[in-house]
Amino acid sequence: MKIEAILGDITKQKVDAIVNAANSALAGGGGVDGAIHRAAGAEQMHAACAKLGGCPTGDAKPTPGFRLPAKWVIHTVGPRYRDGQHGEPEALASCYRRSIEVAEELGAASIAFPAISTGIYGYPLEEAAHIAVGTLREVRSSIVQLARLVAFDQYTLSLYLAELGI
Ligand code: AR6
């Protein structure tokens, strides 16, 4: 699986699946979650999420992408950061791992990730970038060929590029 990092808006990505940084109720919200709901079509996305019965932290569940260029949205729930001593690194790594597993179940060859937990949930950007790249590097998949890390700001991109050794 190839891993790349770009600066951009995840709702614009032409990949098979984009990942949403959701909450455990899958109720929609602000940040990237709000942007994805709006771009997909809020009404349809809300209805599809409501059928999933929530999602535990560290897990991932799919819906269609509706009006998005991406065929699927994989909703994952990152940890709220407290001090890093409450299972946050494991939960964040699990989000990346489980999202890839769900992508494999969907037959998605390409997937794009936002910087899960680094906004409203307060995960330190440096640690989150390290976990994102480290976890994706461990993935062996014959189905998912491309994982794209989509940074919404230049600093996050610089962290990804450093972790990737670019
Ligand atoms: N494209 C790519 N990245 C984006 C975009 C975008 N369009 N918009 C924001 N980001 P956040 P969290 C980045 O807060 O911390 C929601 O209310 C943003 O700069 O969206 O996991 C949910 O419903 C940041 O780096 O997600 C939950 O309640 C990253 O996406 C809660 O927020 C994640 O920030 C989840 O919080």
mmCIF file of C-alpha atoms and ligand atoms in Angstrom:
data_model
loop_
_atom_site.group_PDB
_atom_site.id
_atom_site.type_symbol
_atom_site.label_atom_id
_atom_site.label_comp_id
_atom_site.label_asym_id
_atom_site.label_seq_id
_atom_site.Cartn_x
_atom_site.Cartn_y
_atom_site.Cartn_z
ATOM 1 C CA MET A 1 0.000 0.000 0.000
ATOM 2 C CA LYS A 2 1.370 3.362 -1.041
ATOM 3 C CA ILE A 3 1.099 6.186 1.520
ATOM 4 C CA GLU A 4 1.077 9.808 0.373
ATOM 5 C CA ALA A 5 0.350 13.162 1.986
ATOM 6 C CA ILE A 6 -1.201 16.244 0.417
ATOM 7 C CA LEU A 7 -2.632 19.602 1.424
ATOM 8 C CA GLY A 8 -6.323 19.742 0.612
ATOM 9 C CA ASP A 9 -9.987 19.348 1.385
ATOM 10 C CA ILE A 10 -11.057 15.773 2.002
ATOM 11 C CA THR A 11 -14.505 16.338 0.517
ATOM 12 C CA LYS A 12 -12.870 16.969 -2.873
ATOM 13 C CA GLN A 13 -10.783 13.792 -2.989
ATOM 14 C CA LYS A 14 -11.340 11.482 -5.948
ATOM 15 C CA VAL A 15 -10.705 8.239 -4.138
ATOM 16 C CA ASP A 16 -12.922 5.225 -3.550
ATOM 17 C CA ALA A 17 -13.428 6.016 0.146
ATOM 18 C CA ILE A 18 -12.858 8.997 2.418
ATOM 19 C CA VAL A 19 -12.647 8.710 6.178
ATOM 20 C CA ASN A 20 -14.724 10.909 8.459
ATOM 21 C CA ALA A 21 -13.602 11.941 11.959
ATOM 22 C CA ALA A 22 -16.998 11.365 13.549
ATOM 23 C CA ASN A 23 -18.423 11.126 17.080
ATOM 24 C CA SER A 24 -19.678 7.911 18.659
ATOM 25 C CA ALA A 25 -23.317 8.809 18.062
ATOM 26 C CA LEU A 26 -22.543 9.328 14.338
ATOM 27 C CA ALA A 27 -24.780 12.350 14.770
ATOM 28 C CA GLY A 28 -22.828 14.770 12.596
ATOM 29 C CA GLY A 29 -21.004 17.741 14.021
ATOM 30 C CA GLY A 30 -18.481 20.435 13.212
ATOM 31 C CA GLY A 31 -15.034 20.236 11.640
ATOM 32 C CA VAL A 32 -14.449 17.685 8.929
ATOM 33 C CA ASP A 33 -17.618 15.817 9.942
ATOM 34 C CA GLY A 34 -19.773 18.853 9.173
ATOM 35 C CA ALA A 35 -17.957 19.471 5.888
ATOM 36 C CA ILE A 36 -18.459 15.851 4.782
ATOM 37 C CA HIS A 37 -22.148 15.865 5.698
ATOM 38 C CA ARG A 38 -22.735 19.109 3.791
ATOM 39 C CA ALA A 39 -20.826 18.005 0.688
ATOM 40 C CA ALA A 40 -22.425 14.542 0.626
ATOM 41 C CA GLY A 41 -25.937 15.914 1.156
ATOM 42 C CA ALA A 42 -26.780 16.394 4.810
ATOM 43 C CA GLU A 43 -30.191 14.788 4.767
ATOM 44 C CA GLN A 44 -29.145 11.549 3.099
ATOM 45 C CA MET A 45 -25.947 11.283 5.121
ATOM 46 C CA HIS A 46 -27.823 11.847 8.376
ATOM 47 C CA ALA A 47 -30.328 9.144 7.523
ATOM 48 C CA ALA A 48 -27.597 6.659 6.556
ATOM 49 C CA CYS A 49 -25.651 7.345 9.767
ATOM 50 C CA ALA A 50 -28.758 7.003 11.910
ATOM 51 C CA LYS A 51 -29.156 3.408 10.688
ATOM 52 C CA LEU A 52 -25.692 2.411 11.933
ATOM 53 C CA GLY A 53 -26.522 2.559 15.647
ATOM 54 C CA GLY A 54 -23.458 4.570 16.634
ATOM 55 C CA CYS A 55 -19.820 3.541 16.579
ATOM 56 C CA PRO A 56 -17.404 2.916 19.472
ATOM 57 C CA THR A 57 -14.165 4.897 19.740
ATOM 58 C CA GLY A 58 -11.492 3.247 17.595
ATOM 59 C CA ASP A 59 -13.982 1.506 15.330
ATOM 60 C CA ALA A 60 -15.218 2.397 11.814
ATOM 61 C CA LYS A 61 -18.453 1.973 9.840
ATOM 62 C CA PRO A 62 -19.284 2.819 6.214
ATOM 63 C CA THR A 63 -22.027 4.704 4.396
ATOM 64 C CA PRO A 64 -22.328 5.646 0.741
ATOM 65 C CA GLY A 65 -20.681 8.912 -0.321
ATOM 66 C CA PHE A 66 -23.870 10.205 -1.935
ATOM 67 C CA ARG A 67 -22.965 13.484 -3.723
ATOM 68 C CA LEU A 68 -19.242 13.222 -2.927
ATOM 69 C CA PRO A 69 -16.685 12.209 -5.561
ATOM 70 C CA ALA A 70 -15.832 9.300 -3.238
ATOM 71 C CA LYS A 71 -18.112 6.271 -3.451
ATOM 72 C CA TRP A 72 -17.926 5.602 0.298
ATOM 73 C CA VAL A 73 -17.485 7.408 3.580
ATOM 74 C CA ILE A 74 -15.887 5.403 6.361
ATOM 75 C CA HIS A 75 -16.912 6.974 9.654
ATOM 76 C CA THR A 76 -14.387 6.424 12.405
ATOM 77 C CA VAL A 77 -14.401 7.749 15.957
ATOM 78 C CA GLY A 78 -11.127 9.065 17.287
ATOM 79 C CA PRO A 79 -10.321 9.439 20.975
ATOM 80 C CA ARG A 80 -10.736 12.703 22.833
ATOM 81 C CA TYR A 81 -7.224 13.559 23.992
ATOM 82 C CA ARG A 82 -6.726 13.857 27.757
ATOM 83 C CA ASP A 83 -3.052 13.250 28.588
ATOM 84 C CA GLY A 84 -2.071 10.372 26.336
ATOM 85 C CA GLN A 85 -2.240 7.942 29.269
ATOM 86 C CA HIS A 86 -5.844 6.868 28.773
ATOM 87 C CA GLY A 87 -5.504 4.607 25.771
ATOM 88 C CA GLU A 88 -5.540 7.479 23.271
ATOM 89 C CA PRO A 89 -2.596 6.226 21.134
ATOM 90 C CA GLU A 90 -4.107 2.734 20.863
ATOM 91 C CA ALA A 91 -7.545 4.116 20.015
ATOM 92 C CA LEU A 92 -6.145 6.455 17.362
ATOM 93 C CA ALA A 93 -4.087 3.656 15.770
ATOM 94 C CA SER A 94 -7.199 1.498 15.800
ATOM 95 C CA CYS A 95 -9.090 4.153 13.794
ATOM 96 C CA TYR A 96 -6.549 3.904 10.966
ATOM 97 C CA ARG A 97 -6.405 0.106 11.104
ATOM 98 C CA ARG A 98 -10.166 -0.407 11.250
ATOM 99 C CA SER A 99 -10.761 2.110 8.452
ATOM 100 C CA ILE A 100 -8.453 0.112 6.188
ATOM 101 C CA GLU A 101 -10.233 -3.125 7.155
ATOM 102 C CA VAL A 102 -13.595 -1.585 6.286
ATOM 103 C CA ALA A 103 -12.146 -0.298 2.998
ATOM 104 C CA GLU A 104 -11.041 -3.848 2.212
ATOM 105 C CA GLU A 105 -14.555 -5.148 2.931
ATOM 106 C CA LEU A 106 -15.918 -2.527 0.508
ATOM 107 C CA GLY A 107 -13.329 -3.395 -2.140
ATOM 108 C CA ALA A 108 -11.963 0.161 -2.063
ATOM 109 C CA ALA A 109 -8.557 0.491 -3.734
ATOM 110 C CA SER A 110 -7.916 4.038 -2.528
ATOM 111 C CA ILE A 111 -8.712 5.811 0.743
ATOM 112 C CA ALA A 112 -8.138 9.323 2.063
ATOM 113 C CA PHE A 113 -7.811 10.211 5.750
ATOM 114 C CA PRO A 114 -8.182 13.516 7.583
ATOM 115 C CA ALA A 115 -6.023 14.095 10.683
ATOM 116 C CA ILE A 116 -8.376 12.193 12.992
ATOM 117 C CA SER A 117 -8.819 13.633 16.535
ATOM 118 C CA THR A 118 -6.525 16.630 15.932
ATOM 119 C CA GLY A 119 -9.257 19.286 15.851
ATOM 120 C CA ILE A 120 -12.096 19.392 18.328
ATOM 121 C CA TYR A 121 -10.773 16.244 20.068
ATOM 122 C CA GLY A 122 -7.454 17.950 20.822
ATOM 123 C CA TYR A 123 -4.875 15.293 19.908
ATOM 124 C CA PRO A 124 -1.387 16.846 19.626
ATOM 125 C CA LEU A 125 -0.597 17.100 15.933
ATOM 126 C CA GLU A 126 2.947 15.726 16.133
ATOM 127 C CA GLU A 127 1.926 12.564 17.973
ATOM 128 C CA ALA A 128 -1.120 12.069 15.782
ATOM 129 C CA ALA A 129 0.973 12.316 12.601
ATOM 130 C CA HIS A 130 3.438 9.800 14.009
ATOM 131 C CA ILE A 131 0.650 7.342 14.816
ATOM 132 C CA ALA A 132 -1.091 7.849 11.453
ATOM 133 C CA VAL A 133 2.019 7.126 9.393
ATOM 134 C CA GLY A 134 3.341 4.403 11.702
ATOM 135 C CA THR A 135 0.039 2.526 11.718
ATOM 136 C CA LEU A 136 -0.490 2.767 7.961
ATOM 137 C CA ARG A 137 3.074 1.577 7.346
ATOM 138 C CA GLU A 138 2.246 -1.678 9.144
ATOM 139 C CA VAL A 139 -0.716 -2.399 6.864
ATOM 140 C CA ARG A 140 -0.378 -5.172 4.315
ATOM 141 C CA SER A 141 -3.291 -5.121 1.897
ATOM 142 C CA SER A 142 -3.846 -6.658 -1.505
ATOM 143 C CA ILE A 143 -7.017 -4.558 -1.915
ATOM 144 C CA VAL A 144 -6.184 -1.047 -0.697
ATOM 145 C CA GLN A 145 -3.391 0.247 -2.932
ATOM 146 C CA LEU A 146 -3.309 3.898 -1.852
ATOM 147 C CA ALA A 147 -3.732 5.659 1.494
ATOM 148 C CA ARG A 148 -3.718 9.448 1.195
ATOM 149 C CA LEU A 149 -3.242 11.620 4.272
ATOM 150 C CA VAL A 150 -5.068 14.891 3.642
ATOM 151 C CA ALA A 151 -3.680 17.765 5.700
ATOM 152 C CA PHE A 152 -5.905 20.824 6.061
ATOM 153 C CA ASP A 153 -2.973 23.087 6.948
ATOM 154 C CA GLN A 154 0.668 23.407 5.996
ATOM 155 C CA TYR A 155 2.009 22.465 9.423
ATOM 156 C CA THR A 156 0.162 19.140 9.450
ATOM 157 C CA LEU A 157 1.434 18.454 5.938
ATOM 158 C CA SER A 158 5.013 19.157 7.048
ATOM 159 C CA LEU A 159 4.611 16.633 9.888
ATOM 160 C CA TYR A 160 3.325 13.961 7.512
ATOM 161 C CA LEU A 161 6.141 14.568 5.051
ATOM 162 C CA ALA A 162 8.711 14.346 7.842
ATOM 163 C CA GLU A 163 7.193 11.079 9.093
ATOM 164 C CA LEU A 164 7.209 9.721 5.541
ATOM 165 C CA GLY A 165 10.822 10.808 5.095
ATOM 166 C CA ILE A 166 9.982 13.057 2.136
HETATM 167 N N1 AR6 B 1 -10.668 18.435 4.848
HETATM 168 C C1 AR6 B 1 -9.618 17.892 5.504
HETATM 169 N N2 AR6 B 1 -9.368 18.098 6.818
HETATM 170 C C2 AR6 B 1 -10.231 18.902 7.477
HETATM 171 C C3 AR6 B 1 -11.367 19.499 6.871
HETATM 172 C C4 AR6 B 1 -11.567 19.237 5.492
HETATM 173 N N3 AR6 B 1 -12.612 19.750 4.824
HETATM 174 N N4 AR6 B 1 -12.014 20.222 7.820
HETATM 175 C C5 AR6 B 1 -11.326 20.101 8.968
HETATM 176 N N5 AR6 B 1 -10.243 19.311 8.764
HETATM 177 P P1 AR6 B 1 -12.116 17.697 13.598
HETATM 178 P P2 AR6 B 1 -11.824 15.554 15.612
HETATM 179 C C6 AR6 B 1 -9.205 18.867 9.733
HETATM 180 O O1 AR6 B 1 -12.336 18.693 14.659
HETATM 181 O O2 AR6 B 1 -10.746 16.297 16.298
HETATM 182 C C7 AR6 B 1 -16.854 16.809 15.064
HETATM 183 O O3 AR6 B 1 -17.802 17.674 15.585
HETATM 184 C C8 AR6 B 1 -8.965 19.736 10.930
HETATM 185 O O4 AR6 B 1 -8.090 20.793 10.604
HETATM 186 O O5 AR6 B 1 -12.969 17.738 12.387
HETATM 187 O O6 AR6 B 1 -11.631 14.082 15.357
HETATM 188 C C9 AR6 B 1 -17.267 15.354 15.185
HETATM 189 O O7 AR6 B 1 -18.663 15.210 15.062
HETATM 190 C C10 AR6 B 1 -8.309 18.742 11.896
HETATM 191 O O8 AR6 B 1 -6.910 18.670 11.640
HETATM 192 O O9 AR6 B 1 -12.249 16.169 14.189
HETATM 193 C C11 AR6 B 1 -16.771 14.988 16.558
HETATM 194 O O10 AR6 B 1 -17.701 15.385 17.535
HETATM 195 C C12 AR6 B 1 -8.925 17.401 11.504
HETATM 196 O O11 AR6 B 1 -9.633 17.638 10.282
HETATM 197 C C13 AR6 B 1 -15.494 15.784 16.689
HETATM 198 O O12 AR6 B 1 -15.667 16.907 15.836
HETATM 199 C C14 AR6 B 1 -9.864 16.794 12.516
HETATM 200 O O13 AR6 B 1 -10.585 17.810 13.186
HETATM 201 C C15 AR6 B 1 -14.296 15.018 16.222
HETATM 202 O O14 AR6 B 1 -13.134 15.759 16.481
#
